[in-house]
Amino acid sequence: MGRSPCCAKEGLNRGAWTALEDKILKDYITLHGEGKWRNLPKRAGLMRCGKSCRLRWLNYLRPDIKRGNISHDEEELIIRLHKLLGNRWSLIAGRLPGRTDNEIKNYWNTNLCKKLHTHQNSSVAKKNSNQSGHDKRKSKSNNMDPHPKKESSNVVRTKAVRCSKVIINHPQPNMKTDHQPMAKPLEMVNVQEAEDNNTSRDFALDANMEDVWLSDFLNSEELLMPCEDTMEDWSGNNFLEEPNLNYPHGLTSFL
DNA sequence: AAGCGTCCCAACCGCATTCGT
DNA sequence: CACGAATGCGGTTGGGACGCT
């Protein structure tokens, strides 16, 4: 695909994985566990590079995978997390059980990004009409049904949970129905208080504390999306470049 | 039915970060 | 501490699916 191969070894398979390769990889990892990706292909007898195996496993073969059918709640959560975290797909994915960074990234790029633009345009146009729908596919995507055609196809849709860096102490998020996407019953930690107490740096270093804060933040009314007013300014994702803002100092370092 | 254009997503890449010696 | 290897991450791409003409 344009660039030179990452694994310059000749004879390696590239492109779409076959069912046999999937089976070999899955069986091998079931037996030996994850890791040692570099050597895995050789040991498993796969003509793939380690990176490719890892990606295939993480995004496709791992058990307890959810694929497709991103719910409205999940979508809202993605939007809010993206506002908070920017393109930190792995972190966002860590907040969405069963979703992977790749899936979320794709979903964002193909659906939410367009939705945003559509929304912005419609805002600029002062709601002259319903959201465009001039593009049939876009319209379909905007109906919270991003994969309808594929769901009926033979494409397997399973993806792994991938909690890379964020420690999630919550029980399985209930995919909130009442503006509480982070179902954790949390003791309310006031961000401003934390800052006032000069504790922000510390809690940013503490994953659990950060988790609490993040949950609190996400539950805040400001981020209840989509909202036209806020929709207009979150495409830039400048919040990470502007350390001050209203966010704790430690967020960037935490990320 | 065929051709064409658009869109989606799996898989790739390079770079960054972490780990091991 | 330095260095190389391994792993993780986010951006990008191309093939295939789909809808329209």
Short mmCIF file of N, CA and C in Angstrom, two decimals, chain A residues 73-155:
data_model
loop_
_atom_site.label_atom_id
_atom_site.label_comp_id
_atom_site.label_asym_id
_atom_site.label_seq_id
_atom_site.Cartn_x
_atom_site.Cartn_y
_atom_site.Cartn_z
N ASP A 73 -25.32 5.18 22.40
CA ASP A 73 -24.62 5.51 23.64
C ASP A 73 -23.11 5.46 23.44
N GLU A 74 -22.69 4.42 22.75
CA GLU A 74 -21.26 4.31 22.48
C GLU A 74 -20.79 5.47 21.62
N GLU A 75 -21.60 5.82 20.67
CA GLU A 75 -21.22 6.91 19.80
C GLU A 75 -21.09 8.21 20.59
N GLU A 76 -22.03 8.44 21.44
CA GLU A 76 -21.95 9.64 22.28
C GLU A 76 -20.68 9.63 23.11
N LEU A 77 -20.40 8.47 23.63
CA LEU A 77 -19.21 8.34 24.45
C LEU A 77 -17.95 8.60 23.64
N ILE A 78 -17.93 8.09 22.46
CA ILE A 78 -16.77 8.32 21.59
C ILE A 78 -16.60 9.81 21.33
N ILE A 79 -17.70 10.45 21.06
CA ILE A 79 -17.63 11.88 20.78
C ILE A 79 -17.08 12.64 21.98
N ARG A 80 -17.58 12.27 23.11
CA ARG A 80 -17.15 12.97 24.32
C ARG A 80 -15.70 12.67 24.65
N LEU A 81 -15.34 11.42 24.48
CA LEU A 81 -13.94 11.06 24.74
C LEU A 81 -13.01 11.71 23.75
N HIS A 82 -13.48 11.82 22.54
CA HIS A 82 -12.64 12.44 21.53
C HIS A 82 -12.47 13.92 21.83
N LYS A 83 -13.49 14.51 22.32
CA LYS A 83 -13.36 15.91 22.72
C LYS A 83 -12.33 16.05 23.83
N LEU A 84 -12.35 15.08 24.69
CA LEU A 84 -11.43 15.13 25.82
C LEU A 84 -10.01 14.72 25.43
N LEU A 85 -9.91 13.66 24.67
CA LEU A 85 -8.60 13.04 24.45
C LEU A 85 -8.01 13.30 23.08
N GLY A 86 -8.81 13.82 22.18
CA GLY A 86 -8.31 13.95 20.82
C GLY A 86 -8.20 12.59 20.15
N ASN A 87 -7.23 12.48 19.28
CA ASN A 87 -7.11 11.24 18.51
C ASN A 87 -6.37 10.15 19.27
N ARG A 88 -6.58 10.07 20.52
CA ARG A 88 -5.94 9.00 21.31
C ARG A 88 -6.84 7.79 21.27
N TRP A 89 -6.80 7.15 20.15
CA TRP A 89 -7.78 6.09 19.89
C TRP A 89 -7.67 4.95 20.87
N SER A 90 -6.47 4.64 21.24
CA SER A 90 -6.31 3.52 22.16
C SER A 90 -6.91 3.84 23.52
N LEU A 91 -6.78 5.09 23.92
CA LEU A 91 -7.38 5.47 25.19
C LEU A 91 -8.89 5.47 25.10
N ILE A 92 -9.38 5.96 24.00
CA ILE A 92 -10.83 5.96 23.81
C ILE A 92 -11.33 4.52 23.78
N ALA A 93 -10.60 3.69 23.07
CA ALA A 93 -11.01 2.28 22.98
C ALA A 93 -11.00 1.63 24.35
N GLY A 94 -10.07 2.05 25.18
CA GLY A 94 -10.01 1.49 26.52
C GLY A 94 -11.24 1.78 27.34
N ARG A 95 -11.97 2.78 26.94
CA ARG A 95 -13.20 3.14 27.63
C ARG A 95 -14.42 2.46 27.04
N LEU A 96 -14.22 1.77 25.98
CA LEU A 96 -15.34 1.13 25.30
C LEU A 96 -15.10 -0.37 25.25
N PRO A 97 -15.60 -1.08 26.21
CA PRO A 97 -15.36 -2.51 26.26
C PRO A 97 -15.74 -3.20 24.96
N GLY A 98 -14.84 -3.99 24.47
CA GLY A 98 -15.13 -4.73 23.26
C GLY A 98 -14.79 -3.99 21.98
N ARG A 99 -14.35 -2.77 22.12
CA ARG A 99 -14.00 -1.99 20.93
C ARG A 99 -12.49 -1.81 20.87
N THR A 100 -12.00 -1.68 19.66
CA THR A 100 -10.56 -1.48 19.49
C THR A 100 -10.31 -0.09 18.94
N ASP A 101 -9.08 0.32 19.09
CA ASP A 101 -8.74 1.65 18.59
C ASP A 101 -8.96 1.75 17.10
N ASN A 102 -8.65 0.68 16.41
CA ASN A 102 -8.81 0.72 14.96
C ASN A 102 -10.27 0.89 14.58
N GLU A 103 -11.11 0.20 15.24
CA GLU A 103 -12.53 0.30 14.92
C GLU A 103 -13.06 1.70 15.22
N ILE A 104 -12.66 2.20 16.36
CA ILE A 104 -13.13 3.52 16.75
C ILE A 104 -12.57 4.59 15.82
N LYS A 105 -11.33 4.40 15.49
CA LYS A 105 -10.71 5.34 14.55
C LYS A 105 -11.45 5.33 13.22
N ASN A 106 -11.71 4.14 12.74
CA ASN A 106 -12.45 4.03 11.49
C ASN A 106 -13.83 4.63 11.61
N TYR A 107 -14.46 4.33 12.72
CA TYR A 107 -15.82 4.83 12.92
C TYR A 107 -15.82 6.35 12.96
N TRP A 108 -14.82 6.87 13.63
CA TRP A 108 -14.73 8.32 13.71
C TRP A 108 -14.53 8.92 12.33
N ASN A 109 -13.57 8.37 11.62
CA ASN A 109 -13.22 8.94 10.33
C ASN A 109 -14.34 8.80 9.30
N THR A 110 -15.07 7.73 9.42
CA THR A 110 -16.08 7.50 8.39
C THR A 110 -17.45 8.02 8.77
N ASN A 111 -17.71 8.13 10.03
CA ASN A 111 -19.06 8.53 10.44
C ASN A 111 -19.08 9.84 11.22
N LEU A 112 -18.41 9.83 12.32
CA LEU A 112 -18.54 10.97 13.22
C LEU A 112 -17.92 12.23 12.66
N CYS A 113 -16.81 12.05 11.98
CA CYS A 113 -16.16 13.21 11.39
C CYS A 113 -17.08 13.87 10.38
N LYS A 114 -17.69 13.05 9.59
CA LYS A 114 -18.61 13.58 8.59
C LYS A 114 -19.83 14.18 9.26
N LYS A 115 -20.25 13.49 10.27
CA LYS A 115 -21.41 13.99 11.00
C LYS A 115 -21.12 15.37 11.56
N LEU A 116 -19.91 15.48 12.07
CA LEU A 116 -19.52 16.77 12.61
C LEU A 116 -19.59 17.84 11.53
N HIS A 117 -18.99 17.53 10.42
CA HIS A 117 -18.97 18.52 9.34
C HIS A 117 -20.38 18.84 8.88
N THR A 118 -21.15 17.81 8.77
CA THR A 118 -22.53 18.03 8.38
C THR A 118 -23.22 18.93 9.38
N HIS A 119 -22.94 18.62 10.63
CA HIS A 119 -23.58 19.38 11.69
C HIS A 119 -23.12 20.83 11.66
N GLN A 120 -21.83 21.01 11.45
CA GLN A 120 -21.31 22.37 11.41
C GLN A 120 -21.92 23.13 10.26
N ASN A 121 -21.98 22.47 9.14
CA ASN A 121 -22.57 23.13 7.99
C ASN A 121 -24.01 23.52 8.26
N SER A 122 -24.69 22.60 8.86
CA SER A 122 -26.10 22.88 9.12
C SER A 122 -26.23 23.98 10.16
N SER A 123 -25.27 24.05 11.07
CA SER A 123 -25.30 25.11 12.06
C SER A 123 -25.07 26.45 11.39
N VAL A 124 -24.10 26.44 10.51
CA VAL A 124 -23.80 27.67 9.79
C VAL A 124 -25.01 28.08 8.97
N ALA A 125 -25.63 27.10 8.41
CA ALA A 125 -26.81 27.38 7.60
C ALA A 125 -28.02 27.66 8.45
N LYS A 126 -27.77 27.67 9.77
CA LYS A 126 -28.86 27.95 10.69
C LYS A 126 -30.05 27.04 10.48
N LYS A 127 -29.74 25.81 10.45
CA LYS A 127 -30.79 24.80 10.46
C LYS A 127 -31.82 25.03 9.36
N ASN A 128 -31.35 25.31 8.21
CA ASN A 128 -32.30 25.49 7.11
C ASN A 128 -33.05 24.23 6.79
N SER A 129 -32.38 23.16 7.07
CA SER A 129 -33.05 21.93 6.72
C SER A 129 -32.53 20.83 7.60
N ASN A 130 -33.04 19.67 7.42
CA ASN A 130 -32.51 18.53 8.14
C ASN A 130 -31.11 18.27 7.68
N GLN A 131 -30.39 17.45 8.46
CA GLN A 131 -29.04 17.14 8.08
C GLN A 131 -29.01 16.52 6.71
N SER A 132 -28.01 16.93 5.98
CA SER A 132 -27.99 16.83 4.54
C SER A 132 -28.63 15.58 3.98
N GLY A 133 -27.94 14.45 4.16
CA GLY A 133 -28.49 13.25 3.56
C GLY A 133 -28.35 13.25 2.06
N HIS A 134 -27.55 14.20 1.56
CA HIS A 134 -27.38 14.23 0.12
C HIS A 134 -26.57 13.04 -0.32
N ASP A 135 -25.76 12.56 0.57
CA ASP A 135 -24.99 11.36 0.26
C ASP A 135 -25.69 10.17 0.86
N LYS A 136 -26.01 9.26 0.06
CA LYS A 136 -26.79 8.13 0.54
C LYS A 136 -26.07 7.40 1.66
N ARG A 137 -24.75 7.23 1.47
CA ARG A 137 -24.02 6.47 2.47
C ARG A 137 -23.88 7.26 3.74
N LYS A 138 -23.62 8.54 3.58
CA LYS A 138 -23.51 9.37 4.74
C LYS A 138 -24.81 9.31 5.51
N SER A 139 -25.85 9.43 4.80
CA SER A 139 -27.15 9.40 5.44
C SER A 139 -27.35 8.11 6.20
N LYS A 140 -26.93 7.05 5.60
CA LYS A 140 -27.07 5.78 6.28
C LYS A 140 -26.23 5.75 7.55
N SER A 141 -25.03 6.27 7.41
CA SER A 141 -24.17 6.27 8.57
C SER A 141 -24.75 7.12 9.67
N ASN A 142 -25.33 8.19 9.32
CA ASN A 142 -25.85 9.08 10.33
C ASN A 142 -27.05 8.49 11.04
N ASN A 143 -27.52 7.44 10.55
CA ASN A 143 -28.64 6.80 11.21
C ASN A 143 -28.18 5.78 12.23
N MET A 144 -26.97 5.98 12.70
CA MET A 144 -26.43 5.13 13.76
C MET A 144 -26.38 3.68 13.34
N ASP A 145 -26.24 3.48 12.10
CA ASP A 145 -26.17 2.10 11.64
C ASP A 145 -25.04 1.98 10.65
N PRO A 146 -23.86 2.03 11.16
CA PRO A 146 -22.71 2.17 10.30
C PRO A 146 -22.38 0.95 9.47
N HIS A 147 -22.85 -0.18 9.85
CA HIS A 147 -22.41 -1.39 9.13
C HIS A 147 -23.56 -2.24 8.62
N PRO A 148 -24.63 -1.67 8.24
CA PRO A 148 -25.77 -2.51 7.94
C PRO A 148 -25.51 -3.50 6.82
N LYS A 149 -24.88 -3.03 5.78
CA LYS A 149 -24.73 -3.93 4.65
C LYS A 149 -23.80 -5.07 4.99
N LYS A 150 -22.71 -4.72 5.72
CA LYS A 150 -21.74 -5.73 6.03
C LYS A 150 -22.26 -6.72 7.05
N GLU A 151 -23.14 -6.27 7.88
CA GLU A 151 -23.63 -7.18 8.89
C GLU A 151 -24.29 -8.38 8.25
N SER A 152 -24.83 -8.14 7.12
CA SER A 152 -25.51 -9.25 6.47
C SER A 152 -24.58 -10.06 5.60
N SER A 153 -23.37 -9.59 5.49
CA SER A 153 -22.43 -10.32 4.67
C SER A 153 -21.72 -11.36 5.50
N ASN A 154 -20.72 -11.95 4.92
CA ASN A 154 -20.00 -13.01 5.61
C ASN A 154 -18.83 -12.49 6.43
N VAL A 155 -18.65 -11.23 6.38
CA VAL A 155 -17.53 -10.68 7.14
C VAL A 155 -17.74 -10.91 8.61
#
